[in-house]
XYZ file of C-alpha atoms in Angstrom:
775
model
C -65.712 -13.646 -13.274
C -62.298 -12.084 -12.597
C -61.069 -13.316 -15.991
C -63.972 -11.652 -17.799
C -63.307 -8.387 -15.970
C -59.637 -8.491 -16.915
C -60.508 -9.140 -20.528
C -62.991 -6.245 -20.398
C -60.311 -3.876 -19.069
C -57.867 -4.922 -21.786
C -60.433 -4.236 -24.455
C -61.388 -0.843 -23.091
C -57.738 0.231 -22.756
C -55.619 2.089 -20.244
C -58.026 4.984 -19.686
C -60.700 2.607 -18.394
C -58.138 0.979 -16.084
C -57.068 4.404 -14.814
C -60.713 5.304 -14.162
C -61.236 2.091 -12.175
C -58.049 2.632 -10.201
C -58.683 6.163 -9.033
C -62.485 6.336 -9.187
C -63.861 2.810 -8.606
C -67.593 2.122 -8.320
C -69.322 1.611 -4.973
C -70.542 -1.918 -5.806
C -69.895 -3.382 -2.358
C -71.597 -0.521 -0.553
C -74.663 -0.661 -2.789
C -75.091 -4.405 -2.339
C -75.542 -3.933 1.397
C -79.058 -2.654 0.758
C -80.330 -6.058 -0.318
C -83.376 -7.056 1.704
C -82.500 -4.350 4.185
C -86.000 -3.004 4.661
C -89.022 -5.119 5.455
C -92.347 -4.230 6.974
C -91.912 -4.152 10.721
C -94.219 -6.356 12.798
C -96.879 -4.512 14.718
C -98.269 -5.483 18.093
C -101.865 -6.671 18.176
C -103.011 -3.450 19.868
C -101.190 -1.279 17.335
C -102.584 -3.347 14.481
C -106.147 -2.866 15.707
C -105.500 0.846 16.121
C -104.097 1.113 12.561
C -107.009 -0.935 11.178
C -109.396 1.496 12.863
C -107.456 4.491 11.572
C -107.328 3.122 8.037
C -111.107 3.394 7.843
C -110.755 7.169 7.890
C -108.163 7.346 5.087
C -108.394 4.223 2.915
C -112.039 3.099 2.844
C -114.046 6.326 2.736
C -114.301 6.241 -1.054
C -115.431 2.639 -1.281
C -117.767 3.071 1.691
C -119.767 5.956 0.258
C -120.601 4.243 -3.035
C -124.142 3.298 -1.792
C -124.987 7.022 -2.057
C -125.117 6.944 -5.867
C -124.860 3.372 -7.285
C -128.551 2.560 -7.827
C -129.218 6.123 -9.015
C -126.613 5.770 -11.795
C -127.607 2.193 -12.601
C -131.225 3.088 -13.354
C -131.101 6.714 -14.598
C -134.369 6.202 -16.515
C -136.184 4.423 -13.698
C -137.018 0.787 -12.892
C -139.433 -1.088 -15.146
C -139.221 -4.545 -13.600
C -138.346 -5.167 -9.928
C -136.459 -8.315 -10.981
C -133.922 -5.979 -12.525
C -133.116 -4.749 -9.001
C -132.225 -8.318 -7.965
C -130.044 -8.693 -11.079
C -128.266 -5.404 -10.394
C -127.755 -6.439 -6.769
C -126.241 -9.725 -7.908
C -123.798 -7.818 -10.141
C -122.845 -5.569 -7.224
C -122.275 -8.520 -4.870
C -119.975 -10.364 -7.228
C -118.154 -7.217 -8.335
C -117.329 -6.445 -4.696
C -116.229 -10.036 -4.113
C -114.055 -10.443 -7.230
C -112.401 -7.033 -7.451
C -111.882 -5.384 -4.035
C -111.878 -8.536 -1.859
C -110.097 -11.232 -3.887
C -108.079 -9.283 -6.456
C -106.930 -6.230 -4.478
C -106.993 -7.037 -0.759
C -105.572 -10.540 -1.049
C -103.551 -10.499 -4.292
C -102.566 -7.063 -5.619
C -101.761 -5.570 -2.206
C -99.212 -8.343 -1.661
C -97.260 -6.972 -4.625
C -96.412 -3.803 -2.736
C -92.932 -2.371 -3.099
C -91.620 -2.295 0.482
C -95.030 -1.170 1.664
C -95.649 1.230 -1.197
C -98.775 0.789 -3.321
C -99.875 2.138 -6.659
C -98.885 1.716 -10.251
C -95.404 3.233 -9.746
C -94.735 0.793 -6.896
C -95.494 -2.143 -9.203
C -93.271 -0.615 -11.889
C -90.403 -0.145 -9.433
C -90.778 -3.769 -8.308
C -90.568 -4.918 -11.910
C -87.483 -2.786 -12.553
C -85.637 -4.595 -9.765
C -86.311 -7.974 -11.353
C -85.718 -7.172 -15.014
C -83.745 -4.533 -16.878
C -86.790 -2.720 -18.189
C -86.348 0.677 -16.590
C -86.029 3.723 -18.837
C -85.272 5.840 -15.775
C -81.715 7.280 -16.096
C -79.801 4.672 -14.102
C -78.277 2.751 -16.921
C -74.692 3.113 -15.733
C -73.329 0.008 -14.043
C -72.623 1.811 -10.760
C -76.014 3.521 -10.747
C -77.718 0.184 -11.182
C -75.916 -1.106 -8.096
C -77.049 1.930 -6.184
C -80.663 2.068 -7.256
C -81.731 -1.545 -7.922
C -81.511 -4.805 -6.079
C -79.931 -8.016 -7.279
C -82.230 -9.620 -9.783
C -84.190 -12.664 -8.626
C -82.754 -15.663 -10.473
C -84.985 -17.601 -12.819
C -84.479 -20.876 -14.661
C -82.838 -20.397 -18.020
C -85.553 -21.936 -20.182
C -88.525 -21.074 -17.979
C -91.478 -19.029 -19.198
C -90.698 -16.120 -16.817
C -87.119 -15.999 -18.103
C -88.318 -15.900 -21.728
C -90.782 -13.141 -20.831
C -87.997 -11.191 -19.103
C -85.663 -11.461 -22.100
C -88.435 -10.427 -24.461
C -89.043 -7.235 -22.476
C -85.364 -6.419 -22.054
C -84.553 -6.877 -25.736
C -86.700 -4.060 -27.170
C -86.630 -0.404 -26.169
C -90.103 -0.004 -27.655
C -91.561 -2.458 -25.154
C -89.815 -0.686 -22.276
C -91.224 2.645 -23.373
C -94.681 1.193 -23.875
C -94.587 -0.202 -20.319
C -93.537 3.186 -18.941
C -96.352 4.921 -20.837
C -98.788 2.343 -19.456
C -97.627 3.150 -15.930
C -97.904 6.886 -16.544
C -101.473 6.468 -17.878
C -102.437 4.589 -14.739
C -100.831 7.238 -12.582
C -102.643 10.035 -14.387
C -105.956 8.253 -13.918
C -105.349 8.030 -10.181
C -104.775 11.789 -10.171
C -108.041 12.174 -12.089
C -109.698 9.974 -9.473
C -108.439 12.426 -6.850
C -110.375 15.165 -8.633
C -113.604 13.297 -9.384
C -114.082 11.425 -6.097
C -114.567 14.571 -3.973
C -116.879 15.998 -6.608
C -119.295 13.045 -6.841
C -119.142 12.047 -3.147
C -119.802 15.489 -1.668
C -122.382 16.433 -4.325
C -124.281 13.146 -3.787
C -124.273 13.609 -0.023
C -125.438 17.243 -0.289
C -128.350 16.260 -2.539
C -130.008 14.644 0.464
C -131.358 18.098 1.351
C -133.665 17.933 -1.690
C -135.398 14.786 -0.390
C -137.172 16.807 2.341
C -137.183 20.060 0.270
C -138.089 18.993 -3.299
C -138.452 22.586 -4.499
C -134.910 23.608 -3.589
C -132.789 24.960 -6.451
C -129.975 22.634 -7.563
C -127.565 25.584 -7.618
C -127.850 25.862 -3.853
C -126.800 22.212 -3.499
C -123.756 22.918 -5.686
C -122.756 25.931 -3.576
C -122.990 23.846 -0.388
C -120.843 21.153 -2.023
C -118.217 23.733 -3.030
C -117.917 25.115 0.507
C -117.519 21.600 1.894
C -114.789 20.841 -0.686
C -112.877 24.027 0.156
C -112.957 23.090 3.836
C -111.730 19.573 3.056
C -108.715 20.658 1.073
C -107.804 23.248 3.740
C -107.566 20.398 6.266
C -104.986 18.437 4.272
C -101.938 20.136 5.758
C -102.596 18.277 9.033
C -101.711 15.047 7.270
C -103.413 11.604 7.042
C -102.490 10.728 10.637
C -104.520 13.510 12.281
C -107.177 13.451 9.544
C -107.449 9.686 9.981
C -108.049 10.013 13.708
C -110.609 12.718 13.042
C -112.474 10.782 10.355
C -112.066 7.144 11.449
C -114.856 7.308 14.105
C -117.145 8.901 11.534
C -116.496 6.185 8.961
C -116.857 3.387 11.523
C -120.198 4.877 12.580
C -121.145 5.197 8.885
C -120.492 1.513 8.176
C -122.385 0.414 11.293
C -125.376 2.592 10.361
C -125.600 1.595 6.698
C -125.259 -2.040 7.706
C -127.939 -1.640 10.359
C -130.299 0.214 7.996
C -129.686 -2.532 5.444
C -130.806 -5.215 7.897
C -133.844 -3.084 8.819
C -134.896 -2.704 5.170
C -134.372 -6.367 4.384
C -136.552 -7.434 7.303
C -139.207 -4.771 6.657
C -139.540 -4.760 2.877
C -138.388 -7.884 1.072
C -136.229 -10.754 2.329
C -136.249 -12.393 -1.079
C -133.575 -10.001 -2.396
C -131.039 -12.329 -0.769
C -131.530 -14.680 -3.721
C -129.255 -12.238 -5.546
C -126.312 -14.242 -4.124
C -127.045 -16.724 -6.917
C -125.068 -15.666 -10.026
C -127.890 -16.943 -12.240
C -129.633 -13.623 -11.712
C -126.810 -11.888 -13.573
C -127.579 -13.973 -16.650
C -131.278 -13.284 -16.405
C -130.602 -9.556 -15.871
C -128.739 -9.243 -19.191
C -131.276 -11.472 -20.974
C -134.170 -9.191 -19.924
C -132.537 -5.804 -20.403
C -130.233 -6.447 -23.394
C -128.339 -3.329 -24.416
C -129.793 -1.315 -21.513
C -128.380 -3.883 -19.096
C -124.970 -3.523 -20.677
C -124.956 0.316 -20.497
C -126.143 0.133 -16.875
C -122.812 -1.459 -15.989
C -121.400 2.049 -15.810
C -123.515 2.591 -12.699
C -122.836 -0.894 -11.262
C -119.114 -0.262 -11.541
C -119.376 2.692 -9.173
C -119.888 0.106 -6.388
C -116.155 -0.814 -6.619
C -114.776 2.704 -6.979
C -112.265 3.440 -4.283
C -110.565 0.097 -4.776
C -107.687 1.658 -6.705
C -107.289 4.273 -3.948
C -107.120 1.381 -1.484
C -103.982 0.084 -3.206
C -102.419 3.520 -3.703
C -103.000 4.335 0.016
C -101.165 1.193 1.047
C -98.112 3.285 2.039
C -100.040 4.870 4.915
C -100.848 1.652 6.792
C -99.625 -1.966 7.037
C -101.264 -4.500 4.739
C -102.514 -6.604 7.635
C -104.345 -3.586 9.133
C -106.039 -2.870 5.787
C -107.084 -6.524 5.378
C -108.547 -6.669 8.892
C -110.549 -3.511 8.370
C -111.931 -4.664 5.019
C -112.941 -8.213 5.927
C -114.425 -7.427 9.394
C -116.129 -4.065 8.738
C -116.161 -2.742 5.196
C -117.167 -5.796 3.121
C -120.038 -7.125 5.266
C -121.517 -3.667 5.897
C -121.453 -2.813 2.177
C -123.246 -6.036 1.287
C -125.909 -5.347 3.886
C -126.306 -1.742 2.683
C -126.818 -2.758 -0.964
C -129.154 -5.575 -0.037
C -131.194 -3.182 2.112
C -131.534 -0.603 -0.679
C -132.553 -3.369 -3.103
C -135.198 -4.602 -0.657
C -136.575 -1.061 -0.364
C -136.650 -0.604 -4.134
C -138.579 -3.830 -4.567
C -141.547 -2.031 -2.917
C -140.698 1.566 -3.942
C -139.191 1.361 -7.402
C -140.253 4.939 -8.254
C -137.867 6.359 -5.647
C -134.685 5.035 -7.281
C -133.308 8.544 -7.897
C -132.588 9.050 -4.203
C -132.826 5.450 -3.081
C -130.278 5.810 -0.291
C -131.970 8.742 1.465
C -135.499 7.425 0.891
C -134.576 4.103 2.473
C -133.470 5.751 5.749
C -136.034 5.488 8.564
C -137.577 8.906 9.189
C -136.545 8.983 12.900
C -132.815 9.037 12.068
C -132.931 10.848 8.724
C -131.157 14.087 9.661
C -128.459 12.464 11.865
C -127.864 10.098 8.973
C -127.669 13.019 6.554
C -124.945 14.625 8.666
C -123.003 11.343 8.890
C -123.377 10.825 5.125
C -121.993 14.272 4.410
C -119.066 13.738 6.730
C -118.439 10.313 5.190
C -118.417 11.867 1.725
C -115.666 14.161 2.940
C -113.767 11.090 4.144
C -114.218 9.454 0.761
C -112.512 12.434 -0.759
C -109.695 12.068 1.740
C -108.904 8.554 0.502
C -108.417 9.647 -3.113
C -106.482 12.781 -2.128
C -104.074 10.759 0.043
C -103.616 8.280 -2.811
C -102.780 11.133 -5.172
C -100.158 12.502 -2.759
C -98.530 9.047 -2.454
C -98.366 8.375 -6.173
C -97.028 11.871 -7.005
C -94.292 11.366 -4.405
C -93.292 8.083 -6.053
C -93.291 9.709 -9.474
C -90.970 12.445 -8.213
C -88.594 9.871 -6.744
C -88.413 8.044 -10.065
C -87.824 11.192 -12.106
C -91.269 11.242 -13.746
C -92.739 14.358 -12.204
C -91.390 17.874 -11.617
C -89.914 18.519 -8.176
C -92.585 19.642 -5.744
C -92.615 20.379 -2.043
C -93.342 17.230 -0.010
C -94.217 17.713 3.647
C -93.872 14.705 5.922
C -96.693 15.125 8.428
C -95.814 12.266 10.783
C -92.519 11.355 12.413
C -93.694 7.830 13.202
C -95.235 6.882 9.867
C -92.953 8.110 7.066
C -95.448 7.481 4.273
C -97.888 10.087 5.505
C -97.268 13.173 3.404
C -98.841 16.379 2.163
C -98.030 18.113 -1.126
C -99.289 21.739 -1.038
C -99.029 22.483 -4.789
C -100.900 19.325 -5.763
C -103.482 19.937 -3.020
C -104.504 23.357 -4.327
C -104.458 22.193 -7.936
C -106.815 19.337 -7.037
C -109.103 21.746 -5.200
C -109.414 24.101 -8.148
C -110.069 21.287 -10.637
C -112.523 19.610 -8.293
C -114.547 22.829 -7.910
C -114.556 23.322 -11.699
C -115.909 19.791 -12.232
C -118.582 20.220 -9.553
C -119.812 23.583 -10.819
C -119.450 22.616 -14.480
C -121.556 19.445 -14.439
C -123.913 19.990 -11.462
C -125.110 16.461 -12.191
C -124.256 13.160 -10.488
C -124.817 11.119 -13.608
C -122.241 12.899 -15.760
C -119.673 12.995 -12.950
C -120.394 9.323 -12.365
C -119.644 8.543 -16.014
C -116.361 10.416 -15.739
C -115.529 8.792 -12.439
C -116.174 5.265 -13.765
C -113.902 5.799 -16.772
C -110.943 6.838 -14.547
C -111.433 3.910 -12.165
C -111.724 1.160 -14.749
C -108.618 2.320 -16.678
C -106.563 2.237 -13.477
C -107.784 -1.300 -12.815
C -106.845 -2.410 -16.350
C -103.354 -0.964 -15.950
C -102.951 -2.750 -12.597
C -104.066 -6.048 -14.171
C -101.497 -5.816 -16.986
C -98.697 -4.969 -14.493
C -99.787 -7.840 -12.225
C -99.280 -10.266 -15.124
C -95.592 -9.332 -15.168
C -95.361 -9.266 -11.368
C -96.735 -12.818 -11.076
C -94.328 -14.053 -13.763
C -91.108 -12.150 -13.075
C -91.318 -11.564 -9.312
C -93.484 -14.331 -7.885
C -92.541 -16.908 -10.579
C -96.118 -18.259 -10.645
C -97.155 -21.023 -12.946
C -98.363 -19.566 -16.252
C -101.702 -21.359 -15.860
C -102.427 -19.560 -12.543
C -101.452 -16.296 -14.174
C -103.805 -17.015 -17.035
C -106.737 -17.767 -14.681
C -106.222 -14.568 -12.654
C -105.796 -12.466 -15.779
C -108.781 -14.031 -17.535
C -111.148 -13.431 -14.642
C -109.918 -9.857 -14.108
C -110.138 -8.891 -17.757
C -113.633 -10.353 -18.168
C -114.923 -8.094 -15.424
C -112.879 -4.997 -16.206
C -113.133 -5.077 -20.012
C -116.889 -5.472 -19.732
C -117.094 -2.438 -17.484
C -114.679 -0.512 -19.729
C -116.846 -1.145 -22.820
C -119.882 0.114 -20.910
C -118.304 3.429 -19.839
C -116.534 4.014 -23.171
C -119.784 4.690 -25.009
C -120.526 7.532 -22.593
C -117.620 9.734 -23.761
C -120.013 12.526 -24.708
C -121.848 12.201 -21.381
C -118.961 13.214 -19.117
C -116.553 10.310 -19.622
C -114.226 12.633 -21.585
C -113.257 14.527 -18.409
C -110.783 12.013 -16.926
C -109.315 11.438 -20.370
C -108.672 15.177 -20.770
C -107.208 15.476 -17.239
C -105.032 12.383 -17.818
C -103.803 13.736 -21.151
C -102.551 16.949 -19.483
C -100.801 15.157 -16.650
C -99.418 12.503 -19.011
C -97.882 15.248 -21.125
C -96.293 16.833 -18.046
C -94.917 13.538 -16.753
C -93.632 12.276 -20.091
C -91.971 15.584 -20.986
C -90.278 15.778 -17.571
C -89.066 12.204 -17.795
C -87.831 12.684 -21.363
C -85.925 15.855 -20.473
C -84.420 14.239 -17.391
C -83.215 11.230 -19.364
C -81.678 13.418 -22.072
C -79.921 15.629 -19.531
C -78.553 12.602 -17.659
C -77.328 10.990 -20.909
C -75.540 14.259 -21.797
C -73.790 14.329 -18.435
C -72.766 10.683 -18.744
C -71.366 11.221 -22.228
C -69.491 14.395 -21.259
C -68.090 13.542 -17.860
C -64.417 14.279 -17.298
C -61.845 11.510 -17.318
C -59.527 10.884 -14.395
C -56.577 11.350 -16.734
C -57.535 14.982 -17.253
C -57.790 15.540 -13.513
C -54.436 13.865 -12.813
C -52.714 15.904 -15.500
C -53.736 19.121 -13.676
C -51.747 18.058 -10.607
C -52.692 18.392 -6.929
C -53.453 22.102 -7.338
C -55.815 21.302 -10.269
C -54.072 24.111 -12.143
C -55.635 26.707 -9.848
C -55.153 28.417 -6.540
C -56.548 26.165 -3.766
C -58.236 28.477 -1.307
C -59.175 27.280 2.242
C -62.632 25.790 2.472
C -64.769 22.849 1.377
C -66.643 22.875 -1.908
C -69.642 20.570 -2.214
C -70.268 20.007 -5.902
C -73.730 18.537 -6.481
C -74.096 16.102 -9.357
C -76.418 13.360 -10.527
C -73.510 11.096 -11.415
C -72.467 8.370 -8.966
C -69.182 7.883 -10.807
C -66.876 10.095 -12.827
C -66.259 13.824 -12.586
C -69.221 15.923 -13.814
C -68.884 18.417 -16.638
C -69.884 21.229 -14.318
C -66.556 20.853 -12.503
C -64.487 21.509 -15.630
C -66.751 24.441 -16.416
C -66.121 25.791 -12.930
C -62.324 25.524 -12.883
C -61.873 26.810 -16.419
C -63.854 29.974 -15.698
C -62.665 30.773 -12.168
C -59.078 31.243 -10.935
C -59.450 29.336 -7.656
C -60.972 26.199 -6.183
C -61.442 25.037 -2.606
C -58.717 22.963 -0.964
C -61.219 20.163 -0.403
C -63.712 19.181 -3.088
C -66.592 16.765 -2.481
C -68.802 15.505 -5.296
C -72.245 14.991 -3.744
C -74.698 12.666 -5.477
C -78.208 12.400 -4.054
C -79.902 9.174 -5.104
C -83.497 8.007 -4.642
C -83.574 4.248 -4.092
C -86.525 1.884 -4.641
C -86.686 0.975 -0.974
C -89.032 1.856 1.864
C -86.388 3.866 3.748
C -82.631 4.085 4.123
C -81.436 4.020 7.764
C -79.440 7.027 8.923
C -76.280 4.991 9.551
C -76.313 3.806 5.927
C -77.314 7.119 4.379
C -73.898 8.207 3.128
C -71.308 6.359 1.067
C -67.919 8.061 1.013
C -64.736 7.312 -0.933
C -61.680 9.138 -2.163
C -61.115 10.132 -5.770
C -57.524 10.201 -6.959
C -54.392 10.471 -4.768
C -54.706 11.721 -1.217
C -52.918 15.008 -1.867
C -55.696 15.981 -4.284
C -58.212 16.117 -1.393
C -61.130 15.091 -3.613
C -63.964 12.914 -2.274
C -67.224 11.492 -3.511
C -70.241 11.198 -1.265
C -73.472 9.461 -2.329
C -76.478 10.310 -0.167
C -79.183 7.663 -0.481
C -82.873 8.114 0.229
C -85.917 5.885 0.048
C -89.398 6.782 -1.162
C -90.521 7.820 2.283
C -87.398 9.581 3.486
C -87.446 13.331 3.952
C -84.724 14.871 1.802
C -84.918 18.279 3.360
C -82.718 17.832 6.411
C -81.535 20.782 8.485
C -78.388 18.834 9.417
C -77.621 17.495 5.921
C -74.317 19.416 5.685
C -73.162 18.381 9.150
C -73.972 14.702 8.601
C -72.236 14.719 5.209
C -69.040 16.269 6.610
C -69.100 13.952 9.639
C -69.210 10.974 7.283
C -66.125 12.293 5.451
C -64.258 12.777 8.763
C -65.175 9.249 9.775
C -63.996 7.934 6.423
C -60.585 9.580 6.765
C -60.187 8.351 10.339
C -61.022 4.766 9.436
C -58.875 4.985 6.337
C -55.888 5.728 8.542
C -56.700 2.635 10.581
C -56.639 0.531 7.436
C -53.471 1.575 5.666
C -51.324 3.288 8.255
C -52.028 6.664 6.662
C -49.659 6.049 3.737
C -49.924 8.717 1.073
C -48.301 6.365 -1.459
C -51.340 4.071 -1.577
C -52.951 5.607 -4.641
C -55.985 3.314 -4.828
C -59.390 3.044 -3.261
C -59.655 1.158 -0.019
C -62.978 -0.187 -1.104
C -61.134 -2.695 -3.298
C -59.140 -4.179 -0.397
C -60.145 -7.167 1.667
C -59.789 -6.742 5.391
C -57.799 -9.523 6.999
C -59.455 -11.350 9.844
C -63.003 -11.143 8.423
C -64.172 -14.581 7.403
C -66.857 -13.324 5.104
C -64.420 -11.149 3.152
C -66.196 -7.949 4.028
C -64.619 -4.843 2.615
C -63.748 -1.554 4.261
C -67.343 -0.466 4.123
C -68.262 -3.331 6.426
C -65.776 -2.041 8.964
C -67.402 1.375 8.635
C -70.757 -0.163 9.492
C -69.372 -2.011 12.509
C -67.735 1.106 13.917
C -70.774 3.247 13.282
C -72.928 0.794 15.149
C -70.557 1.118 18.110
C -71.202 4.891 18.131
C -67.604 5.671 17.232
C -67.943 9.165 15.838
C -65.704 12.042 14.991
C -65.341 14.798 17.537
C -66.405 18.326 16.783
C -62.784 19.471 16.781
C -61.813 16.785 14.307
C -59.024 15.390 16.505
C -57.983 11.771 16.061
C -58.715 9.022 18.532
C -55.942 7.343 20.470
C -56.369 4.149 18.468
C -55.906 5.949 15.176
C -52.867 7.762 16.507
C -51.145 4.460 17.168
C -51.314 3.624 13.449
C -49.647 6.740 12.209
C -49.966 10.498 12.128
C -51.142 10.955 8.525
C -54.800 10.436 9.464
C -54.588 12.901 12.327
C -52.935 15.497 10.134
C -55.523 15.154 7.386
C -58.392 15.423 9.873
C -56.847 18.560 11.312
C -56.495 19.851 7.756
C -60.171 19.055 7.018
C -61.199 20.739 10.235
C -59.413 23.943 9.243
C -61.077 23.812 5.837
C -64.500 23.304 7.408
C -63.929 26.265 9.720
C -62.887 28.376 6.715
C -66.319 27.810 5.195
C -68.439 25.372 3.199
C -69.762 26.347 -0.208
C -72.512 24.427 -2.038
C -71.893 24.458 -5.783
C -74.966 23.646 -7.910
C -75.297 23.596 -11.632
C -77.842 26.099 -12.925
C -78.156 24.315 -16.228
C -80.199 25.344 -19.248
C -81.178 22.374 -21.411
C -81.691 23.049 -25.110
C -82.225 20.854 -28.111
C -79.427 20.702 -30.695
C -79.924 22.674 -33.890
C -80.263 19.525 -35.969
C -83.025 18.192 -33.711
C -86.505 17.551 -35.036
C -89.445 19.819 -34.419
C -90.972 17.429 -31.842
C -87.766 17.403 -29.787
C -87.348 21.171 -29.945
C -90.880 21.810 -28.686
C -90.476 19.214 -25.971
C -87.087 20.442 -24.688
C -86.944 24.151 -25.508
C -90.468 25.041 -24.438
C -92.295 22.390 -22.399
C -89.383 21.034 -20.382
C -87.880 24.516 -19.954
C -91.218 25.776 -18.602
C -91.528 22.891 -16.137
C -87.972 23.504 -14.875
C -88.817 27.140 -14.244
C -91.891 26.422 -12.132
C -90.560 23.408 -10.184
C -88.663 23.685 -6.918
C -84.932 24.395 -7.044
C -82.472 21.774 -5.844
C -81.077 24.279 -3.342
C -84.476 24.425 -1.631
C -84.865 20.657 -1.550
C -81.377 20.191 -0.061
C -81.951 23.082 2.373
C -78.794 24.910 1.205
C -78.200 28.235 3.004
C -78.489 31.113 0.555
C -75.237 32.685 1.722
C -73.357 29.418 1.053
C -74.822 28.803 -2.413
C -72.869 29.143 -5.649
C -74.758 28.546 -8.895
C -72.682 27.649 -11.933
C -74.507 28.403 -15.160
C -74.066 26.190 -18.209
C -75.976 25.128 -21.292
C -76.564 21.533 -22.283
C -77.352 20.836 -25.928
C -79.058 17.443 -25.968
């Protein structure tokens, strides 16, 4: 390994060797993240509490499907009561195969450190194969943002699959587009679920008042939707506690009413558990049976939100809630409705409300309406989670993310997305005014998300789990049979409302792809135009300028090298701060980064240059906006200097990075960063005055002097230097690229949140450096 590195340095020449000497990568520090975060074990009591709470956030969507499934399955009425048994059989096996077996017990196990959704699967794949098109292609960046790849046998099928994906950029881009399509459909689901759930629940008023105008029902639904979205700022934790009792009561009631209807009307509907009735159903109905699958599929809507909401609660809590409450109660509810329809087939249009015993009709109507609100909560929470993941991976414009719970980091609220969802949801509700058309749109969004998940799970089972190809084939075959059949049924209803999720997805896909494309191009430009260490060293310790007292924090996306913004700054201004720190904020594909491992610090160049690099690392669920970010960053630099003096006796002649030295006395050959971890865990911190400890003093005075120097610079003032870049396409670029960069990407950058707001930079300490990137 060392031989190959030496050969590589000889080939690249002296400039590469100089770069490695004075600005080495943080490989050792990055590798410490491996397997750092795992799902913490919950006590039995806490697990039961979380399982109960998950009902209010995760299962509302799936639980309210009985409101509209039979109505959408038989929009033209029921001709033969045997068709009810066939439809019930389809519902039973759809619930068993998709939500229970595929999602709860297979797909949910593929979570990325507790994160669910299509982006979580994509992130997991990117850690096991070099398929990411996200801008982290530099060797150091890969160490910082990906884990060590799981080894596979050289000639195995997973290894061949991995090499096939890594070899072609077209396949990588196609995979990214597939992920973006799935993400956009989840967002569409967040718009359509509230519309159909609330509208279906509100229509119960017409059962007792047949002459009521439909417009009044729509107005009621709109007011309920507005109230729902206004509650979102409280977060899933408080909303879950508010709604969980309602949903639990809902499941108990629909299960109880189901038993009542089975015993009262027709016990023979239980023969629907035989799959033979599915065959007979299609044989009798032919094409009508096939098109009715669009309604049957609504019985499994909410499953994709279940996976996307995985971040809010542990997998074990979600599994307990589904197997003990949700699944059995849903089966009883559908069987009860089918039993009622066997004797009252003319009342299929409001089968749910007609099947309710008269004595509890109005209490049940109130519970149904509240449960419909909960159903909307599940899809809204899923949308927040997946948008947050997209932002972390550079595929969505920066938006404000509010962490609503200190205990559960995954519980978030995104104001901008919340109000956008509300407006679009109201437009859909008032535009269609019809459950059938919204149901067609809803079904299209759901089945496309499921197909995307299936294709990603093929790669997960091969590259991550290393499953036998035959098992992968069986799982894929069964999933695609169900989902492709449903997809073919909803696809023919494009002109009946199914175009809505496609239009919504197209808009969001354009936004996400343009943002990702512009981010990649900007990053590539910075990588190609970063300043060499030779240029910095030639300037001398003064950097060719007047060094004024103070600390300058230069924000950059590069984890190695000196950014172009720095040369632009020093060539246009006559002075620079005596201490310069290049700050790189990185989002890592992990659940969370502990506070004591947040910052990586090292020195750039000789000591008398007073230049440092600090990489601040965050996980998906970490809150980037920290009121003490500046203090923690500077404390980490003080600690670095203090420990550096312990390591080398504070010798200014050692012009190399201490991260490359082995520390004697450590059997596992840990580097200096390991010593930093050990001392941090012992609560050995730097004092507010910056004075050196007695131990450090015994090793020399250089460390003490530098800390005193840094303290004076900190007291003189800290300035945050951010690049206010304008990205433009080169003149020789094609028309597509010019439209994408000069108009669409430029517009998105104008409306997204500034970095200074995300990093909580004080306005009086902010210095924006304008520059133009021609990509």
